[in-house]
Amino acid sequence: MSKITLRVNGKAQSVDADGDTPLLWVLRDHLGMTGTKYGCGVAQCGACTVHLNGEAVRSCQVPLDGLAGANITTIEGLAAKGGAKLQALWHELNVPQCGYCQAGMLMAAADLLKKKPKPSDADIDEAMTNICRCGTYPRVKAAIKRAAGVAA
Amino acid sequence: MNAMRIDRRSFLVSTAVVSGGMALGITSAEGAPTVPWGPDMASGAEFSAWIEIAPDDTVTVRVPTPECGNGAMSQAAMNVAEELQCDWSKVQVAFASIRRDFDEKGSYQTGFLSFFSGHSTGKQRLKTTLQLGASARERLKAAAAARWQVPASEITAANSVLSHASGKKLRYGQVAAEAAKIVLPKEPALKPQGEWTLLGKKSPPKLNIPEIASGKAVYGLDVKLPGMVHAALMQCPVHGGKLKSHDASAVMKMPGVRAVVVIDPAKTPGSPVKAQSTFGFGDSLCQWGIAVIADHYWQAKKALAALPVEWDMGGGAKWQDAEAIYSAAKALRDKGPGRDLKKTGDIATATGKRIVDGDYGTPYAENAALEPLNTTALVTADSAEVWTNTQDMAQAFWVAVDETGLAPGKVNMHQTFMGGAFGRRGQGDDLRMAVAVAKAYPGKPVKVIWSREECFRQGRYRTPVFTKMHAVLDDTTGLPQAMTADIGYVGSRPGFHLPLGFSDQPYFNSGVIPNLHLTSSALPVNVLSGAFRAPCFNSHAFVLETFVDECAVAAGIDSLEYRLKLLASWDKSWSDCLKLAAEKSGWGQKLPKGEGIGIAISCWPVANVRKNGTVVAAAVRVAITPEGVLMVKQIDTAFDCGRVANPDAVRAQIEGATLFGLNVALNEELTVKDGAIVEGNFDEYPISHMADVPPINVHFGALSGHERLEIIGEAPVGPVQPALGNAIYSAIGKRLRRTPIRKADLSWS
């Protein structure tokens, strides 16, 4: 067992769990923050995407024992980190269907826009590698472009 | 059941009043909820079945059709709001309670059957929900009339405000309590469709999106309960096999581990009363399995991986690979005509010289909804409480009753958000396994999670279909004089051998092909099959529309023209869809070498009657490099579902279902080794990403305006697949008769 202190959405959290527990399950089971989703457990689907020290990562691949002092932002904290506009556009453009992948999509999109405020189609294709089984990709792309103020 | 009778019963019974709110429906025999959490309860003291209007004007519509991504719940609320004439921004939806439905002997089921997949615009449901709204509106008017001492006919209701010519105004919430006590002498008539102001006119986004986009939505996997523990589950890798031995002591000392439980199908007690499940229990039976229960899921998962387990794989292990299964299905087919699906004329009378033959196949595929299967259950000696993301709560409820053996009145169910389903969450095998685990660890809520690998290997897969086609073309017209089809289904459950998308299509029902003989056979195997978005249709559409293309080529006729000839005597909207999709795709243009456009058309759910179902035509444009790299450049779809209730919701469903079908055709195949499914995760079972997605243009111009508002989520899955194959043929002259296309060699020179 490891006792690790990390910051999640600006708040210090102390977690006492097995050191190999992935951040995904630390967030969900130990901290009760279920907005971050389990989809595959092998970094394929991106439903578990969070920001770790400002970078989008797949939290199913990040073990707890390397996280002392880390700064984590999850979907629950995205609005406070400048993501409110994206979230509003997700609503306005009726982006989600079942919605399960969308927390990860939003976290990936916010990361992209931070790095490339005016992304090209190719930039979006490269950055957005999350899986959506419902097929909301055209709307995710449209919402990112709208947020960036680039032509649809 | 007679819907009118039920409508009267639902509408005319006066109801109790809650917190000054208005409750429309019938009085519940239930008291306060027994659990502190659950989206099917709008407040701590719920009494109404259908609609509640709070003092602040909030309208809560309780919907028994769960939301799986298609907007079913929002659509039901939109129907109510059309007649209620309330402010849409004050409308919210909640899940209806199946337990309440049972206690009240059918508050929701009849006339509004809780069948999955969101048929909120189905004829009866639409009527029911519109009537609920109209009834509430007239009761509100009557309440205001009583206050103001004026005739109700002088009161208008709009945007959640009641108004009188004298200038008097009241908000709905201000008279809701009084209105709830009013019994109308008769139900108001519904507006004609032409007077609708919301349905078909506006496209509000789904009501639950803010919760989704903020991470607050509670999916099944997100359920949290006091004292809850977590279970990781493994079932016998070969379906139908048994647990031979295991050594629990090897993992009991691992961190957090509380128990190892064995699931034995023989221990299902069965329902103590005659069950009223939607589908019966045949497709939800327990499989042999083993689960580790721990404080946290990660601990349970690790311990399960470390647990020594030996299986008796059973008879299914004889299947060395999937091809062995498919060969057996084809051999069965070749033994002679099986079950007759359709026989017209006499195929022996056909005299044409041009013969077209084709043998087609579609393999096992997995629904792969992004939320892994899961259910949380708390079972005690005399009660059960279940939180699940079912597509059909009437099925789920009775499965829980059947698996606990408790009286239905002792079982409470809670619907959660659902991370996709595509048919996988309809039968209830997922929640049955969870209840079986929780039953073995009574008194604690147990969240049972199927890992992604478990979902892949314990699926209820798309039925593989292998179809041999044969046609004799008329020497003069080039149209088929005779056609035979022999379908080989794989699987033991006849419920998943549906001829939809095949023998119901107009080619076989309009009389255009005078001599027909369509037959099918089925190979029983251990691998379990189930519903997969538009069951069997998604395979049949590929077969039929590829074969029609081959007939067109053999006849030397443009494949669009050929289809128009075949469909000339059927509903005009079929031809309209084909022409529009083709025109928008650039049909007929000279294309560079290696590029091509293919077209196809199909209708779901039932096409053998006119003006029924949703017709979708898809035109797919591809470019293929000489090395065989395929790029889908553009997809144009035109459709006819009659009318649309929410244009943007329809567009979203067509986009998504088209991409779903595209992925099925391009990528999806499960393989088998010694009776067990091989693929376990998305690295072995590719799903399209953003970069793979072509522009999808959805064209509304072929809508017939017929009064039906048909479902839209399934039909587009079909035609895009043969349209893709036909485009590839057009581009490089290679005819693809088997999916997935990624396994085909598309190189050319």
mmCIF file with all atom_site columns, N, CA and C in Angstrom, chain B residues 202-258:
data_model
loop_
_atom_site.group_PDB
_atom_site.id
_atom_site.type_symbol
_atom_site.label_atom_id
_atom_site.label_alt_id
_atom_site.label_comp_id
_atom_site.label_asym_id
_atom_site.label_entity_id
_atom_site.label_seq_id
_atom_site.pdbx_PDB_ins_code
_atom_site.Cartn_x
_atom_site.Cartn_y
_atom_site.Cartn_z
_atom_site.occupancy
_atom_site.B_iso_or_equiv
_atom_site.pdbx_formal_charge
_atom_site.auth_seq_id
_atom_site.auth_comp_id
_atom_site.auth_asym_id
_atom_site.auth_atom_id
_atom_site.pdbx_PDB_model_num
ATOM 1   N N  . LYS B 1 202 ? -38.630 22.211  -34.340 1.00 0.00 ? 202 LYS B N  1
ATOM 2   C CA . LYS B 1 202 ? -37.446 22.598  -33.572 1.00 0.00 ? 202 LYS B CA 1
ATOM 3   C C  . LYS B 1 202 ? -36.582 21.380  -33.274 1.00 0.00 ? 202 LYS B C  1
ATOM 4   N N  . SER B 1 203 ? -35.328 21.653  -33.009 1.00 0.00 ? 203 SER B N  1
ATOM 5   C CA . SER B 1 203 ? -34.365 20.574  -32.768 1.00 0.00 ? 203 SER B CA 1
ATOM 6   C C  . SER B 1 203 ? -33.621 20.787  -31.455 1.00 0.00 ? 203 SER B C  1
ATOM 7   N N  . PRO B 1 204 ? -34.339 20.730  -30.331 1.00 0.00 ? 204 PRO B N  1
ATOM 8   C CA . PRO B 1 204 ? -33.599 20.913  -29.073 1.00 0.00 ? 204 PRO B CA 1
ATOM 9   C C  . PRO B 1 204 ? -32.599 19.778  -28.843 1.00 0.00 ? 204 PRO B C  1
ATOM 10  N N  . PRO B 1 205 ? -31.410 20.108  -28.319 1.00 0.00 ? 205 PRO B N  1
ATOM 11  C CA . PRO B 1 205 ? -30.457 19.050  -27.975 1.00 0.00 ? 205 PRO B CA 1
ATOM 12  C C  . PRO B 1 205 ? -31.031 18.170  -26.858 1.00 0.00 ? 205 PRO B C  1
ATOM 13  N N  . LYS B 1 206 ? -30.456 16.995  -26.707 1.00 0.00 ? 206 LYS B N  1
ATOM 14  C CA . LYS B 1 206 ? -30.911 16.084  -25.650 1.00 0.00 ? 206 LYS B CA 1
ATOM 15  C C  . LYS B 1 206 ? -30.813 16.759  -24.281 1.00 0.00 ? 206 LYS B C  1
ATOM 16  N N  . LEU B 1 207 ? -31.803 16.511  -23.458 1.00 0.00 ? 207 LEU B N  1
ATOM 17  C CA . LEU B 1 207 ? -31.888 17.204  -22.165 1.00 0.00 ? 207 LEU B CA 1
ATOM 18  C C  . LEU B 1 207 ? -30.765 16.813  -21.215 1.00 0.00 ? 207 LEU B C  1
ATOM 19  N N  . ASN B 1 208 ? -30.163 15.646  -21.415 1.00 0.00 ? 208 ASN B N  1
ATOM 20  C CA . ASN B 1 208 ? -29.171 15.174  -20.444 1.00 0.00 ? 208 ASN B CA 1
ATOM 21  C C  . ASN B 1 208 ? -27.734 15.584  -20.789 1.00 0.00 ? 208 ASN B C  1
ATOM 22  N N  . ILE B 1 209 ? -27.556 16.382  -21.828 1.00 0.00 ? 209 ILE B N  1
ATOM 23  C CA . ILE B 1 209 ? -26.188 16.693  -22.245 1.00 0.00 ? 209 ILE B CA 1
ATOM 24  C C  . ILE B 1 209 ? -25.392 17.484  -21.198 1.00 0.00 ? 209 ILE B C  1
ATOM 25  N N  . PRO B 1 210 ? -25.979 18.478  -20.534 1.00 0.00 ? 210 PRO B N  1
ATOM 26  C CA . PRO B 1 210 ? -25.162 19.165  -19.515 1.00 0.00 ? 210 PRO B CA 1
ATOM 27  C C  . PRO B 1 210 ? -24.593 18.214  -18.459 1.00 0.00 ? 210 PRO B C  1
ATOM 28  N N  . GLU B 1 211 ? -25.364 17.218  -18.064 1.00 0.00 ? 211 GLU B N  1
ATOM 29  C CA . GLU B 1 211 ? -24.845 16.252  -17.084 1.00 0.00 ? 211 GLU B CA 1
ATOM 30  C C  . GLU B 1 211 ? -23.708 15.423  -17.682 1.00 0.00 ? 211 GLU B C  1
ATOM 31  N N  . ILE B 1 212 ? -23.871 15.062  -18.948 1.00 0.00 ? 212 ILE B N  1
ATOM 32  C CA . ILE B 1 212 ? -22.823 14.270  -19.614 1.00 0.00 ? 212 ILE B CA 1
ATOM 33  C C  . ILE B 1 212 ? -21.545 15.086  -19.748 1.00 0.00 ? 212 ILE B C  1
ATOM 34  N N  . ALA B 1 213 ? -21.689 16.319  -20.215 1.00 0.00 ? 213 ALA B N  1
ATOM 35  C CA . ALA B 1 213 ? -20.510 17.129  -20.525 1.00 0.00 ? 213 ALA B CA 1
ATOM 36  C C  . ALA B 1 213 ? -19.772 17.597  -19.268 1.00 0.00 ? 213 ALA B C  1
ATOM 37  N N  . SER B 1 214 ? -20.424 17.505  -18.126 1.00 0.00 ? 214 SER B N  1
ATOM 38  C CA . SER B 1 214 ? -19.761 17.914  -16.888 1.00 0.00 ? 214 SER B CA 1
ATOM 39  C C  . SER B 1 214 ? -19.281 16.727  -16.065 1.00 0.00 ? 214 SER B C  1
ATOM 40  N N  . GLY B 1 215 ? -19.530 15.526  -16.553 1.00 0.00 ? 215 GLY B N  1
ATOM 41  C CA . GLY B 1 215 ? -19.105 14.330  -15.828 1.00 0.00 ? 215 GLY B CA 1
ATOM 42  C C  . GLY B 1 215 ? -20.022 13.953  -14.682 1.00 0.00 ? 215 GLY B C  1
ATOM 43  N N  . LYS B 1 216 ? -21.177 14.585  -14.597 1.00 0.00 ? 216 LYS B N  1
ATOM 44  C CA . LYS B 1 216 ? -22.087 14.306  -13.468 1.00 0.00 ? 216 LYS B CA 1
ATOM 45  C C  . LYS B 1 216 ? -23.062 13.171  -13.750 1.00 0.00 ? 216 LYS B C  1
ATOM 46  N N  . ALA B 1 217 ? -23.242 12.824  -15.005 1.00 0.00 ? 217 ALA B N  1
ATOM 47  C CA . ALA B 1 217 ? -24.195 11.765  -15.349 1.00 0.00 ? 217 ALA B CA 1
ATOM 48  C C  . ALA B 1 217 ? -23.778 10.459  -14.665 1.00 0.00 ? 217 ALA B C  1
ATOM 49  N N  . VAL B 1 218 ? -24.740 9.773   -14.090 1.00 0.00 ? 218 VAL B N  1
ATOM 50  C CA . VAL B 1 218 ? -24.431 8.527   -13.391 1.00 0.00 ? 218 VAL B CA 1
ATOM 51  C C  . VAL B 1 218 ? -24.768 7.339   -14.296 1.00 0.00 ? 218 VAL B C  1
ATOM 52  N N  . TYR B 1 219 ? -23.738 6.775   -14.882 1.00 0.00 ? 219 TYR B N  1
ATOM 53  C CA . TYR B 1 219 ? -23.879 5.544   -15.660 1.00 0.00 ? 219 TYR B CA 1
ATOM 54  C C  . TYR B 1 219 ? -23.890 4.366   -14.684 1.00 0.00 ? 219 TYR B C  1
ATOM 55  N N  . GLY B 1 220 ? -24.177 3.193   -15.188 1.00 0.00 ? 220 GLY B N  1
ATOM 56  C CA . GLY B 1 220 ? -24.194 2.023   -14.310 1.00 0.00 ? 220 GLY B CA 1
ATOM 57  C C  . GLY B 1 220 ? -22.884 1.878   -13.558 1.00 0.00 ? 220 GLY B C  1
ATOM 58  N N  . LEU B 1 221 ? -21.796 2.113   -14.268 1.00 0.00 ? 221 LEU B N  1
ATOM 59  C CA . LEU B 1 221 ? -20.471 1.942   -13.673 1.00 0.00 ? 221 LEU B CA 1
ATOM 60  C C  . LEU B 1 221 ? -20.199 2.974   -12.579 1.00 0.00 ? 221 LEU B C  1
ATOM 61  N N  . ASP B 1 222 ? -21.009 4.033   -12.537 1.00 0.00 ? 222 ASP B N  1
ATOM 62  C CA . ASP B 1 222 ? -20.747 5.142   -11.618 1.00 0.00 ? 222 ASP B CA 1
ATOM 63  C C  . ASP B 1 222 ? -21.589 5.084   -10.345 1.00 0.00 ? 222 ASP B C  1
ATOM 64  N N  . VAL B 1 223 ? -22.377 4.043   -10.206 1.00 0.00 ? 223 VAL B N  1
ATOM 65  C CA . VAL B 1 223 ? -23.241 3.930   -9.033  1.00 0.00 ? 223 VAL B CA 1
ATOM 66  C C  . VAL B 1 223 ? -22.373 3.851   -7.769  1.00 0.00 ? 223 VAL B C  1
ATOM 67  N N  . LYS B 1 224 ? -22.763 4.627   -6.760  1.00 0.00 ? 224 LYS B N  1
ATOM 68  C CA . LYS B 1 224 ? -22.048 4.591   -5.478  1.00 0.00 ? 224 LYS B CA 1
ATOM 69  C C  . LYS B 1 224 ? -23.062 4.373   -4.372  1.00 0.00 ? 224 LYS B C  1
ATOM 70  N N  . LEU B 1 225 ? -22.793 3.420   -3.533  1.00 0.00 ? 225 LEU B N  1
ATOM 71  C CA . LEU B 1 225 ? -23.717 3.138   -2.436  1.00 0.00 ? 225 LEU B CA 1
ATOM 72  C C  . LEU B 1 225 ? -22.912 2.931   -1.157  1.00 0.00 ? 225 LEU B C  1
ATOM 73  N N  . PRO B 1 226 ? -23.487 3.261   -0.030  1.00 0.00 ? 226 PRO B N  1
ATOM 74  C CA . PRO B 1 226 ? -22.758 3.038   1.224   1.00 0.00 ? 226 PRO B CA 1
ATOM 75  C C  . PRO B 1 226 ? -22.400 1.561   1.396   1.00 0.00 ? 226 PRO B C  1
ATOM 76  N N  . GLY B 1 227 ? -21.154 1.315   1.730   1.00 0.00 ? 227 GLY B N  1
ATOM 77  C CA . GLY B 1 227 ? -20.726 -0.072  1.999   1.00 0.00 ? 227 GLY B CA 1
ATOM 78  C C  . GLY B 1 227 ? -20.520 -0.913  0.755   1.00 0.00 ? 227 GLY B C  1
ATOM 79  N N  . MET B 1 228 ? -20.523 -0.266  -0.409  1.00 0.00 ? 228 MET B N  1
ATOM 80  C CA . MET B 1 228 ? -20.445 -1.031  -1.655  1.00 0.00 ? 228 MET B CA 1
ATOM 81  C C  . MET B 1 228 ? -19.072 -1.699  -1.830  1.00 0.00 ? 228 MET B C  1
ATOM 82  N N  . VAL B 1 229 ? -19.088 -2.930  -2.329  1.00 0.00 ? 229 VAL B N  1
ATOM 83  C CA . VAL B 1 229 ? -17.852 -3.645  -2.682  1.00 0.00 ? 229 VAL B CA 1
ATOM 84  C C  . VAL B 1 229 ? -17.871 -3.923  -4.184  1.00 0.00 ? 229 VAL B C  1
ATOM 85  N N  . HIS B 1 230 ? -16.725 -4.388  -4.719  1.00 0.00 ? 230 HIS B N  1
ATOM 86  C CA . HIS B 1 230 ? -16.578 -4.526  -6.167  1.00 0.00 ? 230 HIS B CA 1
ATOM 87  C C  . HIS B 1 230 ? -16.228 -5.965  -6.543  1.00 0.00 ? 230 HIS B C  1
ATOM 88  N N  . ALA B 1 231 ? -16.764 -6.394  -7.658  1.00 0.00 ? 231 ALA B N  1
ATOM 89  C CA . ALA B 1 231 ? -16.469 -7.758  -8.115  1.00 0.00 ? 231 ALA B CA 1
ATOM 90  C C  . ALA B 1 231 ? -15.943 -7.746  -9.540  1.00 0.00 ? 231 ALA B C  1
ATOM 91  N N  . ALA B 1 232 ? -14.934 -8.589  -9.761  1.00 0.00 ? 232 ALA B N  1
ATOM 92  C CA . ALA B 1 232 ? -14.447 -8.864  -11.114 1.00 0.00 ? 232 ALA B CA 1
ATOM 93  C C  . ALA B 1 232 ? -14.892 -10.269 -11.477 1.00 0.00 ? 232 ALA B C  1
ATOM 94  N N  . LEU B 1 233 ? -15.405 -10.405 -12.693 1.00 0.00 ? 233 LEU B N  1
ATOM 95  C CA . LEU B 1 233 ? -16.084 -11.636 -13.096 1.00 0.00 ? 233 LEU B CA 1
ATOM 96  C C  . LEU B 1 233 ? -15.373 -12.307 -14.261 1.00 0.00 ? 233 LEU B C  1
ATOM 97  N N  . MET B 1 234 ? -15.317 -13.627 -14.213 1.00 0.00 ? 234 MET B N  1
ATOM 98  C CA . MET B 1 234 ? -14.848 -14.386 -15.372 1.00 0.00 ? 234 MET B CA 1
ATOM 99  C C  . MET B 1 234 ? -15.779 -15.571 -15.588 1.00 0.00 ? 234 MET B C  1
ATOM 100 N N  . GLN B 1 235 ? -16.246 -15.708 -16.839 1.00 0.00 ? 235 GLN B N  1
ATOM 101 C CA . GLN B 1 235 ? -17.082 -16.843 -17.188 1.00 0.00 ? 235 GLN B CA 1
ATOM 102 C C  . GLN B 1 235 ? -16.257 -17.814 -18.029 1.00 0.00 ? 235 GLN B C  1
ATOM 103 N N  . CYS B 1 236 ? -16.758 -19.023 -18.176 1.00 0.00 ? 236 CYS B N  1
ATOM 104 C CA . CYS B 1 236 ? -15.992 -20.030 -18.913 1.00 0.00 ? 236 CYS B CA 1
ATOM 105 C C  . CYS B 1 236 ? -15.680 -19.511 -20.318 1.00 0.00 ? 236 CYS B C  1
ATOM 106 N N  . PRO B 1 237 ? -14.395 -19.526 -20.693 1.00 0.00 ? 237 PRO B N  1
ATOM 107 C CA . PRO B 1 237 ? -14.004 -18.944 -21.985 1.00 0.00 ? 237 PRO B CA 1
ATOM 108 C C  . PRO B 1 237 ? -14.731 -19.559 -23.174 1.00 0.00 ? 237 PRO B C  1
ATOM 109 N N  . VAL B 1 238 ? -15.040 -20.849 -23.085 1.00 0.00 ? 238 VAL B N  1
ATOM 110 C CA . VAL B 1 238 ? -15.872 -21.465 -24.119 1.00 0.00 ? 238 VAL B CA 1
ATOM 111 C C  . VAL B 1 238 ? -17.303 -21.470 -23.587 1.00 0.00 ? 238 VAL B C  1
ATOM 112 N N  . HIS B 1 239 ? -18.187 -20.777 -24.293 1.00 0.00 ? 239 HIS B N  1
ATOM 113 C CA . HIS B 1 239 ? -19.566 -20.679 -23.825 1.00 0.00 ? 239 HIS B CA 1
ATOM 114 C C  . HIS B 1 239 ? -20.152 -22.080 -23.646 1.00 0.00 ? 239 HIS B C  1
ATOM 115 N N  . GLY B 1 240 ? -20.808 -22.292 -22.526 1.00 0.00 ? 240 GLY B N  1
ATOM 116 C CA . GLY B 1 240 ? -21.409 -23.587 -22.267 1.00 0.00 ? 240 GLY B CA 1
ATOM 117 C C  . GLY B 1 240 ? -20.519 -24.534 -21.465 1.00 0.00 ? 240 GLY B C  1
ATOM 118 N N  . GLY B 1 241 ? -19.245 -24.140 -21.256 1.00 0.00 ? 241 GLY B N  1
ATOM 119 C CA . GLY B 1 241 ? -18.348 -24.968 -20.440 1.00 0.00 ? 241 GLY B CA 1
ATOM 120 C C  . GLY B 1 241 ? -18.614 -24.784 -18.949 1.00 0.00 ? 241 GLY B C  1
ATOM 121 N N  . LYS B 1 242 ? -17.864 -25.556 -18.143 1.00 0.00 ? 242 LYS B N  1
ATOM 122 C CA . LYS B 1 242 ? -18.106 -25.567 -16.688 1.00 0.00 ? 242 LYS B CA 1
ATOM 123 C C  . LYS B 1 242 ? -16.833 -25.273 -15.922 1.00 0.00 ? 242 LYS B C  1
ATOM 124 N N  . LEU B 1 243 ? -16.997 -24.803 -14.707 1.00 0.00 ? 243 LEU B N  1
ATOM 125 C CA . LEU B 1 243 ? -15.847 -24.648 -13.811 1.00 0.00 ? 243 LEU B CA 1
ATOM 126 C C  . LEU B 1 243 ? -15.492 -26.025 -13.257 1.00 0.00 ? 243 LEU B C  1
ATOM 127 N N  . LYS B 1 244 ? -14.213 -26.378 -13.423 1.00 0.00 ? 244 LYS B N  1
ATOM 128 C CA . LYS B 1 244 ? -13.787 -27.684 -12.919 1.00 0.00 ? 244 LYS B CA 1
ATOM 129 C C  . LYS B 1 244 ? -13.225 -27.535 -11.513 1.00 0.00 ? 244 LYS B C  1
ATOM 130 N N  . SER B 1 245 ? -12.295 -26.595 -11.350 1.00 0.00 ? 245 SER B N  1
ATOM 131 C CA . SER B 1 245 ? -11.718 -26.401 -10.017 1.00 0.00 ? 245 SER B CA 1
ATOM 132 C C  . SER B 1 245 ? -11.144 -25.000 -9.909  1.00 0.00 ? 245 SER B C  1
ATOM 133 N N  . HIS B 1 246 ? -10.939 -24.578 -8.670  1.00 0.00 ? 246 HIS B N  1
ATOM 134 C CA . HIS B 1 246 ? -10.256 -23.304 -8.432  1.00 0.00 ? 246 HIS B CA 1
ATOM 135 C C  . HIS B 1 246 ? -9.665  -23.350 -7.028  1.00 0.00 ? 246 HIS B C  1
ATOM 136 N N  . ASP B 1 247 ? -8.753  -22.413 -6.759  1.00 0.00 ? 247 ASP B N  1
ATOM 137 C CA . ASP B 1 247 ? -8.113  -22.390 -5.450  1.00 0.00 ? 247 ASP B CA 1
ATOM 138 C C  . ASP B 1 247 ? -8.221  -20.986 -4.862  1.00 0.00 ? 247 ASP B C  1
ATOM 139 N N  . ALA B 1 248 ? -9.310  -20.773 -4.136  1.00 0.00 ? 248 ALA B N  1
ATOM 140 C CA . ALA B 1 248 ? -9.568  -19.440 -3.577  1.00 0.00 ? 248 ALA B CA 1
ATOM 141 C C  . ALA B 1 248 ? -8.483  -19.026 -2.591  1.00 0.00 ? 248 ALA B C  1
ATOM 142 N N  . SER B 1 249 ? -7.889  -20.020 -1.909  1.00 0.00 ? 249 SER B N  1
ATOM 143 C CA . SER B 1 249 ? -6.923  -19.665 -0.867  1.00 0.00 ? 249 SER B CA 1
ATOM 144 C C  . SER B 1 249 ? -5.707  -18.931 -1.447  1.00 0.00 ? 249 SER B C  1
ATOM 145 N N  . ALA B 1 250 ? -5.481  -19.115 -2.744  1.00 0.00 ? 250 ALA B N  1
ATOM 146 C CA . ALA B 1 250 ? -4.337  -18.460 -3.372  1.00 0.00 ? 250 ALA B CA 1
ATOM 147 C C  . ALA B 1 250 ? -4.500  -16.947 -3.453  1.00 0.00 ? 250 ALA B C  1
ATOM 148 N N  . VAL B 1 251 ? -5.699  -16.454 -3.342  1.00 0.00 ? 251 VAL B N  1
ATOM 149 C CA . VAL B 1 251 ? -5.907  -14.998 -3.490  1.00 0.00 ? 251 VAL B CA 1
ATOM 150 C C  . VAL B 1 251 ? -6.555  -14.347 -2.272  1.00 0.00 ? 251 VAL B C  1
ATOM 151 N N  . MET B 1 252 ? -7.015  -15.143 -1.316  1.00 0.00 ? 252 MET B N  1
ATOM 152 C CA . MET B 1 252 ? -7.785  -14.564 -0.206  1.00 0.00 ? 252 MET B CA 1
ATOM 153 C C  . MET B 1 252 ? -6.962  -13.591 0.643   1.00 0.00 ? 252 MET B C  1
ATOM 154 N N  . LYS B 1 253 ? -5.639  -13.751 0.608   1.00 0.00 ? 253 LYS B N  1
ATOM 155 C CA . LYS B 1 253 ? -4.817  -12.836 1.416   1.00 0.00 ? 253 LYS B CA 1
ATOM 156 C C  . LYS B 1 253 ? -4.360  -11.614 0.621   1.00 0.00 ? 253 LYS B C  1
ATOM 157 N N  . MET B 1 254 ? -4.747  -11.542 -0.637  1.00 0.00 ? 254 MET B N  1
ATOM 158 C CA . MET B 1 254 ? -4.375  -10.360 -1.429  1.00 0.00 ? 254 MET B CA 1
ATOM 159 C C  . MET B 1 254 ? -5.134  -9.138  -0.905  1.00 0.00 ? 254 MET B C  1
ATOM 160 N N  . PRO B 1 255 ? -4.564  -7.940  -1.088  1.00 0.00 ? 255 PRO B N  1
ATOM 161 C CA . PRO B 1 255 ? -5.173  -6.744  -0.492  1.00 0.00 ? 255 PRO B CA 1
ATOM 162 C C  . PRO B 1 255 ? -6.628  -6.559  -0.904  1.00 0.00 ? 255 PRO B C  1
ATOM 163 N N  . GLY B 1 256 ? -7.461  -6.332  0.074   1.00 0.00 ? 256 GLY B N  1
ATOM 164 C CA . GLY B 1 256 ? -8.852  -5.978  -0.172  1.00 0.00 ? 256 GLY B CA 1
ATOM 165 C C  . GLY B 1 256 ? -9.782  -7.117  -0.512  1.00 0.00 ? 256 GLY B C  1
ATOM 166 N N  . VAL B 1 257 ? -9.223  -8.315  -0.737  1.00 0.00 ? 257 VAL B N  1
ATOM 167 C CA . VAL B 1 257 ? -10.088 -9.414  -1.194  1.00 0.00 ? 257 VAL B CA 1
ATOM 168 C C  . VAL B 1 257 ? -11.008 -9.880  -0.064  1.00 0.00 ? 257 VAL B C  1
ATOM 169 N N  . ARG B 1 258 ? -12.264 -10.014 -0.376  1.00 0.00 ? 258 ARG B N  1
ATOM 170 C CA . ARG B 1 258 ? -13.250 -10.432 0.621   1.00 0.00 ? 258 ARG B CA 1
ATOM 171 C C  . ARG B 1 258 ? -13.795 -11.831 0.364   1.00 0.00 ? 258 ARG B C  1
#
